[in-house]
Coordinates of C-alpha atoms in Angstrom, one line a residue:
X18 CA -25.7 -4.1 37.1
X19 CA -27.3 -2.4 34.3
X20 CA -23.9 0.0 33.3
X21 CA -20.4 0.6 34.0
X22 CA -18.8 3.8 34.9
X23 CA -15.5 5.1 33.3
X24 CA -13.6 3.8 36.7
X25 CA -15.2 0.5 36.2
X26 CA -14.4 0.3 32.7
X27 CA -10.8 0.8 33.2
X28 CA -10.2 -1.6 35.8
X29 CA -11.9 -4.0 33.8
X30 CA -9.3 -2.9 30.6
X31 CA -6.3 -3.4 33.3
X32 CA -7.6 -6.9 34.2
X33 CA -7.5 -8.3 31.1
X34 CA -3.4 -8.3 31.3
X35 CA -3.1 -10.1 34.4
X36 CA -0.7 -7.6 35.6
X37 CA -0.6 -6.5 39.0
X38 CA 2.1 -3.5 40.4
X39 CA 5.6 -4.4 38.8
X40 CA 5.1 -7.9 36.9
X41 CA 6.4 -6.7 34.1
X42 CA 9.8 -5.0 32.9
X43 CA 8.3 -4.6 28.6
X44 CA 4.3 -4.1 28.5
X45 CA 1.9 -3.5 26.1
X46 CA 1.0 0.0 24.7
X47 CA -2.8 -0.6 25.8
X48 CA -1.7 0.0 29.2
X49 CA -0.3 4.1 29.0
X50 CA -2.7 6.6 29.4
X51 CA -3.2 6.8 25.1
X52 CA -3.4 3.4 25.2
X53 CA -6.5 3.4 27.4
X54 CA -8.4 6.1 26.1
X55 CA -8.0 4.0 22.9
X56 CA -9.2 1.1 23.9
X57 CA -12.1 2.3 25.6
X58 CA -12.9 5.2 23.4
X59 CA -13.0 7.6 25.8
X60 CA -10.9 11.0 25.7
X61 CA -7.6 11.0 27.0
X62 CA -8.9 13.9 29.6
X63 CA -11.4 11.8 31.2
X64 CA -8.9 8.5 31.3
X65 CA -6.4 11.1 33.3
X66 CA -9.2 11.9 35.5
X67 CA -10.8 8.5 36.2
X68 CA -7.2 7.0 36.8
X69 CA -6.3 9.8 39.1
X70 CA -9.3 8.5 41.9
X71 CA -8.4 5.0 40.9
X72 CA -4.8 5.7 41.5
X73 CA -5.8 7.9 45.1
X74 CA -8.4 4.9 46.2
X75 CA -5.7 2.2 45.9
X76 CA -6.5 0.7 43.3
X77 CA -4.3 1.6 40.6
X78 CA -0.1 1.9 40.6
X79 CA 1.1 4.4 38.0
X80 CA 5.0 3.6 36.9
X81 CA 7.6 4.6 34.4
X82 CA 7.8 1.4 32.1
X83 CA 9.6 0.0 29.0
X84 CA 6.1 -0.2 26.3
X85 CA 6.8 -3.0 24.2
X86 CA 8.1 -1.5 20.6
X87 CA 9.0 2.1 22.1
X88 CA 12.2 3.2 22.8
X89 CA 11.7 5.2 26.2
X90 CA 10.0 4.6 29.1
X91 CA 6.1 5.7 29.9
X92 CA 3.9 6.1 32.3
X93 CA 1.8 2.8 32.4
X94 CA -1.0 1.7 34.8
X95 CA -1.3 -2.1 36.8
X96 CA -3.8 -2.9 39.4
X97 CA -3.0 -3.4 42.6
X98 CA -4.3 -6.3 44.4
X99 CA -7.0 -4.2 45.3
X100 CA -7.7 -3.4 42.0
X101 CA -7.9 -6.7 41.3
X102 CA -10.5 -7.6 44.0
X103 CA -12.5 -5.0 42.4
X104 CA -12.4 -6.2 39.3
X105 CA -13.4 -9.9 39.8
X106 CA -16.0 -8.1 41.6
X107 CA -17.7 -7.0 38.7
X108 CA -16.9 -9.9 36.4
X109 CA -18.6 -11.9 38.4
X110 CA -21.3 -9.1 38.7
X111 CA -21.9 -9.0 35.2
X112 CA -21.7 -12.7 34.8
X113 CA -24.7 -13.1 37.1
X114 CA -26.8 -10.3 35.4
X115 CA -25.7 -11.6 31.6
X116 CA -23.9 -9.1 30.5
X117 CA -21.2 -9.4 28.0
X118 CA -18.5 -6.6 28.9
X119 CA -16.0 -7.4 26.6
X120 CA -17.6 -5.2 23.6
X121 CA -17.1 -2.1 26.1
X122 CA -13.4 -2.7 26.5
X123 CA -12.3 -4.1 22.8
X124 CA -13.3 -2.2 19.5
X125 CA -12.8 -5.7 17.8
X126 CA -15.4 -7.4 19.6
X127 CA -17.7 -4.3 19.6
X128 CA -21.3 -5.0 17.4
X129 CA -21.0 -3.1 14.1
X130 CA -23.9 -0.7 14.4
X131 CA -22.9 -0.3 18.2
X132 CA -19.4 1.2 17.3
X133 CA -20.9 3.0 14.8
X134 CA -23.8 4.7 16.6
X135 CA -21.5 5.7 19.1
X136 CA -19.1 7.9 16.5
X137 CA -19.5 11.3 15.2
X138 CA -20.3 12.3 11.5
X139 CA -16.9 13.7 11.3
X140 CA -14.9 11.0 13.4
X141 CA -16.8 8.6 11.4
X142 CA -14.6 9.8 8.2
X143 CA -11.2 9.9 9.9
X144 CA -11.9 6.7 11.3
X145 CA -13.3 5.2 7.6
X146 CA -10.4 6.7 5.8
X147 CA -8.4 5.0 8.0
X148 CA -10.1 1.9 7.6
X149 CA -9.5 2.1 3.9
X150 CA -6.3 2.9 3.7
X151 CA -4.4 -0.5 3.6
X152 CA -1.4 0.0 5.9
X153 CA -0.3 2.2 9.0
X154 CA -0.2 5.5 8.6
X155 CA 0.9 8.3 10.9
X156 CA -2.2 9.1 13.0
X157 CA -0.5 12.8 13.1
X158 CA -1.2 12.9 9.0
X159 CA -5.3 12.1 9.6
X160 CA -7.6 14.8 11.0
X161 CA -8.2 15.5 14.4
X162 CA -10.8 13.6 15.9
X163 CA -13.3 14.9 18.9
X164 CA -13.0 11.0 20.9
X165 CA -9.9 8.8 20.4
X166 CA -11.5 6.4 18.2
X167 CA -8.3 5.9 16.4
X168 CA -6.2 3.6 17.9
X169 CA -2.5 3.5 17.4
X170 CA 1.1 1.7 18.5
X171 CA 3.6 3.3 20.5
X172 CA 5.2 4.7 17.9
X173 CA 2.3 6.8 16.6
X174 CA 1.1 4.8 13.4
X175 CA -2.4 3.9 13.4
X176 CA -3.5 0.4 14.8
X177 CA -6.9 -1.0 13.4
X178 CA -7.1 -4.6 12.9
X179 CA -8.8 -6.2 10.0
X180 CA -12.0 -7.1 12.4
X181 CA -12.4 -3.3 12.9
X182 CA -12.2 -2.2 9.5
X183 CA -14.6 -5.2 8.1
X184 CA -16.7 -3.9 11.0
X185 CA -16.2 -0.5 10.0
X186 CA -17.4 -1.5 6.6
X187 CA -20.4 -3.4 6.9
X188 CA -21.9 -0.5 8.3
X189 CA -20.8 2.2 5.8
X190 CA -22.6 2.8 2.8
X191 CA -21.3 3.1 -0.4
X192 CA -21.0 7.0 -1.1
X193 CA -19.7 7.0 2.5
X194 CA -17.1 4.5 1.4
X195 CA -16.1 6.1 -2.4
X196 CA -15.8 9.6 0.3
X197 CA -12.8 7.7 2.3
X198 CA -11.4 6.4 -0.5
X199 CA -11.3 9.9 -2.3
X200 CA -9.9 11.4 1.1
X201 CA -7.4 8.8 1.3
X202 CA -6.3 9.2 -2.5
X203 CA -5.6 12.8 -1.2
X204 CA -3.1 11.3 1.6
X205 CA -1.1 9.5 -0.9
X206 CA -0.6 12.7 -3.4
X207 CA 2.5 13.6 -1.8
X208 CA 3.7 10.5 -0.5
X209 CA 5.6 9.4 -3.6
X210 CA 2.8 6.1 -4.4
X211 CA 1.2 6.3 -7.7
X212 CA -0.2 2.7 -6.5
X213 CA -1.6 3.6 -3.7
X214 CA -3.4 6.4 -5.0
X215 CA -4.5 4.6 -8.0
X216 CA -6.1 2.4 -6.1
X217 CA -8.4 4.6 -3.9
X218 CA -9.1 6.4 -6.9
X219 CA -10.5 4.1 -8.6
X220 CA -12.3 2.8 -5.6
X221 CA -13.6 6.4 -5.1
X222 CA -14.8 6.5 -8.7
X223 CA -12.7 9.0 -9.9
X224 CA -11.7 7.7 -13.7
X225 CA -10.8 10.4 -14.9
X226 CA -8.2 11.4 -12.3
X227 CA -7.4 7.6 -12.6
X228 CA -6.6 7.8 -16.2
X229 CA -4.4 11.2 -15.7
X230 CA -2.5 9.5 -13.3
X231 CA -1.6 6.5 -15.3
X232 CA -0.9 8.9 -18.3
X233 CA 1.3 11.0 -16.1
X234 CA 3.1 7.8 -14.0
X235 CA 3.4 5.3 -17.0
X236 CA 6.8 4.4 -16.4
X237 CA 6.8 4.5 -12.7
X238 CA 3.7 2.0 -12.8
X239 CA 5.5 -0.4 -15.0
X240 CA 8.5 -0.4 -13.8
X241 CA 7.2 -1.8 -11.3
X242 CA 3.8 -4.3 -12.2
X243 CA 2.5 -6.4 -9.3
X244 CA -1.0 -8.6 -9.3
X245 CA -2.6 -6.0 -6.7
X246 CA -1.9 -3.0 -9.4
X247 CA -3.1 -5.6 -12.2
X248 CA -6.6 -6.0 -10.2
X249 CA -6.7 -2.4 -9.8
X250 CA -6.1 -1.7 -13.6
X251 CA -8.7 -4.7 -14.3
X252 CA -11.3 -2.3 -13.1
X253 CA -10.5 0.5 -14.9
X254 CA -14.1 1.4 -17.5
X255 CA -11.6 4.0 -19.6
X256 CA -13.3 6.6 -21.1
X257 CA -12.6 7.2 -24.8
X258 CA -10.3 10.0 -24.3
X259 CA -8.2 8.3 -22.6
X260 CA -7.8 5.0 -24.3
X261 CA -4.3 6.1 -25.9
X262 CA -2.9 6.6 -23.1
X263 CA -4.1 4.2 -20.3
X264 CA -5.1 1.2 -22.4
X265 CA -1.6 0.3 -23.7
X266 CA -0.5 0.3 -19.5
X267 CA -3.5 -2.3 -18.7
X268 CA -2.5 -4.5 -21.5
X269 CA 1.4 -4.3 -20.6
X270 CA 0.3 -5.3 -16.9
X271 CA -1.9 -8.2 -18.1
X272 CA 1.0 -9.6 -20.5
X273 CA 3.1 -9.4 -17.4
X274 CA 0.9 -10.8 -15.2
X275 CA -0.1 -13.6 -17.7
X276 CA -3.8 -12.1 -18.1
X277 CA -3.4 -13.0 -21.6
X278 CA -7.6 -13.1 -21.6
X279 CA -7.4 -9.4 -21.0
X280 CA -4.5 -8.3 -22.7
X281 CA -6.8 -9.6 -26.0
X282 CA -9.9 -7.7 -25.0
X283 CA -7.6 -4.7 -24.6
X284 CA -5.8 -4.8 -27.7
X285 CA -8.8 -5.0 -29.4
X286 CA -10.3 -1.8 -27.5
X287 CA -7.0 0.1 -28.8
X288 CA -7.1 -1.6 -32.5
X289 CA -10.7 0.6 -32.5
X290 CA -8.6 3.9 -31.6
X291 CA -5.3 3.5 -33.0
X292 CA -4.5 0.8 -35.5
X293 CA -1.0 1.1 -35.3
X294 CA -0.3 1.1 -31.7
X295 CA -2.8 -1.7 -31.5
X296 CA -0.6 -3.5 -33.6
X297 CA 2.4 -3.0 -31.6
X298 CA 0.9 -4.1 -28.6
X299 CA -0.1 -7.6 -30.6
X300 CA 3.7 -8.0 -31.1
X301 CA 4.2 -7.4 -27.5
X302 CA 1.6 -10.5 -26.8
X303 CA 3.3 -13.3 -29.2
X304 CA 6.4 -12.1 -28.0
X305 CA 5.2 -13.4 -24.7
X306 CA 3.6 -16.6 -25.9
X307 CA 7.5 -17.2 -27.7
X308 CA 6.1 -16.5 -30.9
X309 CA 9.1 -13.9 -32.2
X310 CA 8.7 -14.4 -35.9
X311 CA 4.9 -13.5 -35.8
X312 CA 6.0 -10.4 -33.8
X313 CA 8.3 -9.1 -35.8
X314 CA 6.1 -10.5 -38.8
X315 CA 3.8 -7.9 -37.3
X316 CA 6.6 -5.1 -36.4
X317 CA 7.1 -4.8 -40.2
X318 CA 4.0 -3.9 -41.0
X319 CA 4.3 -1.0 -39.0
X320 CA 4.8 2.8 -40.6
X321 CA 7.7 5.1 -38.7
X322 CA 4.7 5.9 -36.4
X323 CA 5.6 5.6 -32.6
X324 CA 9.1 4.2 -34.1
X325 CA 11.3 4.1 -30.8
X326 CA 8.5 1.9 -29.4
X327 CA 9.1 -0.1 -33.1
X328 CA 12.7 -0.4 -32.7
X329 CA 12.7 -1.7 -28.9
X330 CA 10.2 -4.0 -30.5
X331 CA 11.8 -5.0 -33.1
X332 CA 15.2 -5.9 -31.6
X333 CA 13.7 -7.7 -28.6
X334 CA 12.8 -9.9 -31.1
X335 CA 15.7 -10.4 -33.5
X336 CA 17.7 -10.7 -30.5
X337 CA 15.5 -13.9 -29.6
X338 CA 15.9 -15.1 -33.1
X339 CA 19.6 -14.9 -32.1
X340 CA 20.1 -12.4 -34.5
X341 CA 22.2 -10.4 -32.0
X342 CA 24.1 -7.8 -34.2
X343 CA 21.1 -6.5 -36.1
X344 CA 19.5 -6.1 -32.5
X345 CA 22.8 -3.9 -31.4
X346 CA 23.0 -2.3 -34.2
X347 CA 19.0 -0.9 -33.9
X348 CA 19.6 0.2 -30.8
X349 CA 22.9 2.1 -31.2
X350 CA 21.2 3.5 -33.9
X351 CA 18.4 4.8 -31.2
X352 CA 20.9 5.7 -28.7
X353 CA 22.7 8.1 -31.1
X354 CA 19.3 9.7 -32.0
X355 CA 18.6 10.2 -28.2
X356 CA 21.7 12.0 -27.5
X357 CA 21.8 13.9 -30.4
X358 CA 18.4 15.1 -29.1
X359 CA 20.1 16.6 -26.0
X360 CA 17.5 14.1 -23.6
X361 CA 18.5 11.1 -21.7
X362 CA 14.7 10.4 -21.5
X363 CA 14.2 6.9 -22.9
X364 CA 17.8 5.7 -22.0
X365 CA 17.2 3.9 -19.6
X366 CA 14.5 1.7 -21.7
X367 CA 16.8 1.6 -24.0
X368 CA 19.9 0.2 -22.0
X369 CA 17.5 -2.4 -20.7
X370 CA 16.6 -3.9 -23.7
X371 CA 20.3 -3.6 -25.0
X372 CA 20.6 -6.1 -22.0
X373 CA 17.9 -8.2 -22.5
X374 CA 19.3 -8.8 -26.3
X375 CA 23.1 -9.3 -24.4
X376 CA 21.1 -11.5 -21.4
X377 CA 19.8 -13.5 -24.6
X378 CA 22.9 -13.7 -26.5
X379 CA 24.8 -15.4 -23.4
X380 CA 26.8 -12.4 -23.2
X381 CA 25.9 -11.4 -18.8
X382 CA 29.1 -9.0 -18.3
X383 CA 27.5 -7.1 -21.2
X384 CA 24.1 -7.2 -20.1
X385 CA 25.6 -5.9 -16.1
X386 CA 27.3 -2.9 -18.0
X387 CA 24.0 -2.1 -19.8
X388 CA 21.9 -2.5 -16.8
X389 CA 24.5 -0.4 -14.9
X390 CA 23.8 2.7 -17.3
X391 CA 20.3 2.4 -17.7
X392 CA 20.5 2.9 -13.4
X393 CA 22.2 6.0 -14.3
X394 CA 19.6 8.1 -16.0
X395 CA 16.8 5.7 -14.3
X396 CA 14.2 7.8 -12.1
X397 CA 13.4 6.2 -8.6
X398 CA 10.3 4.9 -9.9
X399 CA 12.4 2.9 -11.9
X400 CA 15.2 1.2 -10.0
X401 CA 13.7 -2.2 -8.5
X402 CA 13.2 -3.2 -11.9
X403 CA 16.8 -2.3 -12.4
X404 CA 18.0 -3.8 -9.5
X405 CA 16.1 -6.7 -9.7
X406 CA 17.8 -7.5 -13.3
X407 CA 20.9 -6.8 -11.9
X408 CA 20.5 -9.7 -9.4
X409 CA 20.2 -12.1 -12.5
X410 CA 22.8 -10.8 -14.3
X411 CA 25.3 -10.7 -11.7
X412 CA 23.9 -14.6 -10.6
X413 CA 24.7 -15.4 -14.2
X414 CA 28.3 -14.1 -14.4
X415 CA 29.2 -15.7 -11.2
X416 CA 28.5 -13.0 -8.5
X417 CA 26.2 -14.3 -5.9
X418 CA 27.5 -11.9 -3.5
X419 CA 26.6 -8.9 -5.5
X420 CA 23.6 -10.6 -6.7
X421 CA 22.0 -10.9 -3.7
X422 CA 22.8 -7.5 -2.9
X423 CA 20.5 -6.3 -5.7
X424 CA 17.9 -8.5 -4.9
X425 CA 17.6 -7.0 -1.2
X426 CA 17.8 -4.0 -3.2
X427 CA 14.6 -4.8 -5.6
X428 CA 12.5 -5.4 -2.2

């Protein structure tokens, strides 16, 4: 034995389930017709073909099944007993001659190079983007490939497996690799992720469309700060033009994230550009090492420059000092200036601090009513954060119900 057909391929696929005829009521996807041509990477033309002969010799019974995570029945394919026979036949063949057959019938356990070799220049960059991308994705939403080498559930989402993409990988080079990452940047524009595309942007090498996103999703990103969007930020060489704007979002994520190493190397990179706002963001840092006399010590200092960021500032920290009706009355002060401005942009910061300085005064049914406007003139981007402060409040004031409600919410 020195190859397998198609035919032989297949009936070595169909063995691997232990199915014969009408075993099972629920089977796998790898046994419709997609399913196949999948697995073996072989079109879905020639796996109509091959299983027609193997269906007319015997050897194969077609049958309307349940596939296991669908929610209609689908042609599937068992072997027969014959079918079988056949294919402990060539097992056994193969075993005698050495030959390891399980790379032809699983991408996972296919060499590297060998998968490689045997895709297309432009498969090979549907198939990397995919491999990049770091969840399911509607194969429908990917370019068309000329072989399935795309595999995918019954529900039409691709289906790679962390062996495949590593294996994918190793191969690629690295302008090969920033090209999927750019391509798959371009999946998420519409999708409604800023994260997402952040993250293959950078990866593709693309700074400066980096830096115009974070200037243009600022609040989006931190509303919503995570360690993955921290490690993306980390990596993040910002050009000079940009420092004003992007800088002050990577040392906001490392204070969150407790990256208090870089949240000093980046306050110092803004002092450079912007003494001011440099300053404000040193205020931000004792204020999470506890230190709220040094911040607003600090916050003082500071000229009417940036001054709604001052005033959040500020009263974050008096209300930490406990001095609660100074705090209040900052912020109504803020609030009147908003509306009188005819915007509702910033409202929603500022109902959240007014919380905070309620949360921090002991005063909860306070700080639900504040967290229940800011909601109101929140964007989307912005709600988990707001949902997820809601669960403490309402936890605080007695409401574990509603809390948890919120908290599935925040998810």
């Amino acid at each position: 034995m020195t190859r397998l057909t198609i035919a032989e391929r297949i009936l070595l696929h169909l063995s691997r389930y232990d199915l014969v005829d009408e075993d099972e009521f629920d089977i796998p996807w790898d046994l419709t017709q997609d399913g196949i041509a999948s697995s073996l990477r072989i079109t879905r033309a020639h796996s109509s073909i091959e299983l027609k002969k193997l269906r007319e010799c015997g050897k194969v019974a077609e049958r309307q099944k349940h596939i296991k995570g669908g929610g209609v029945k689908r042609k599937s394919y068992m072997l027969t007993s014959i079918g079988m026979e056949e294919a402990d036949r060539l097992k056994g063949a193969a075993e005698k001659d050495g030959i390891d057959i399980m790379p032809m019938l699983d991408m996972r356990r296919c060499d590297p190079r060998t998968l490689w070799d045997s895709v297309g220049a432009d498969d090979r960059d549907v198939l990397g983007t995919a491999c990049v991308i770091r969840c399911p994705v509607p194969r429908a939403e990917l370019p068309y490939t000329s072989r399935p080498v795309m595999p995918v559930d019954v529900n039409g989402m691709t289906a790679l497996s962390d062996i495949v993409k590593k294996n994918v990988l190793s191969v690629a080079n690295d302008e090969q690799i920033r090209r999927w990452h750019s391509a798959a940047s371009d999946h998420w524009l519409d999708k409604d992720d800023a994260q997402e595309r952040l993250y293959h942007l950078v990866h593709a090498g693309r700074i400066k469309d980096a830096c115009r996103l974070i200037a243009n999703e600022k609040e989006r990103l931190l509303y919503n700060i995570n360690d993955d969007l921290c490690d993306t930020l980390s990596m993040i060489g910002v050009p000079d033009r940009y420092i004003a704007d992007v800088v002050p979002v990577i040392i906001t994520a490392a204070i969150e994230s407790g990256n208090i190493r870089k949240a000093e190397e980046m306050i110092s990179v803004l002092k450079e550009k912007d003494t001011e706002l440099g300053l404000l963001y040193s205020a931000d840092l004792e204020m999470s090492r506890g230190n709220h006399s040094a911040a607003l010590s600090l916050i003082r200092t500071m000229g009417r420059t940036n001054r709604s960021e001052v005033i959040l500032r500020m009263a974050g920290a008096l209300g930490s000092l406990g001095n609660t009706k100074e705090a209040m009355a900052l912020l109504e002060s803020m609030k009147d200036d908003l509306i009188r401005s005819g915007t509702v942009e910033g409202l929603d910061r500022l109902y959240i601090k007014m919380a905070g300085v309620s949360s921090a005064a002991g005063d909860h049914d306070s700080s639900v009513k504040y967290l229940t406007k800011a909601l109101g003139v929140a964007g989307s981007g912005g709600r988990k954060k707001i949902y997820s402060l809601l669960s403490t409040s309402y936890n605080a004031v007695g409401m574990p119900n509603k809390a948890k409600e919120y908290a599935s919410m925040a998810q």
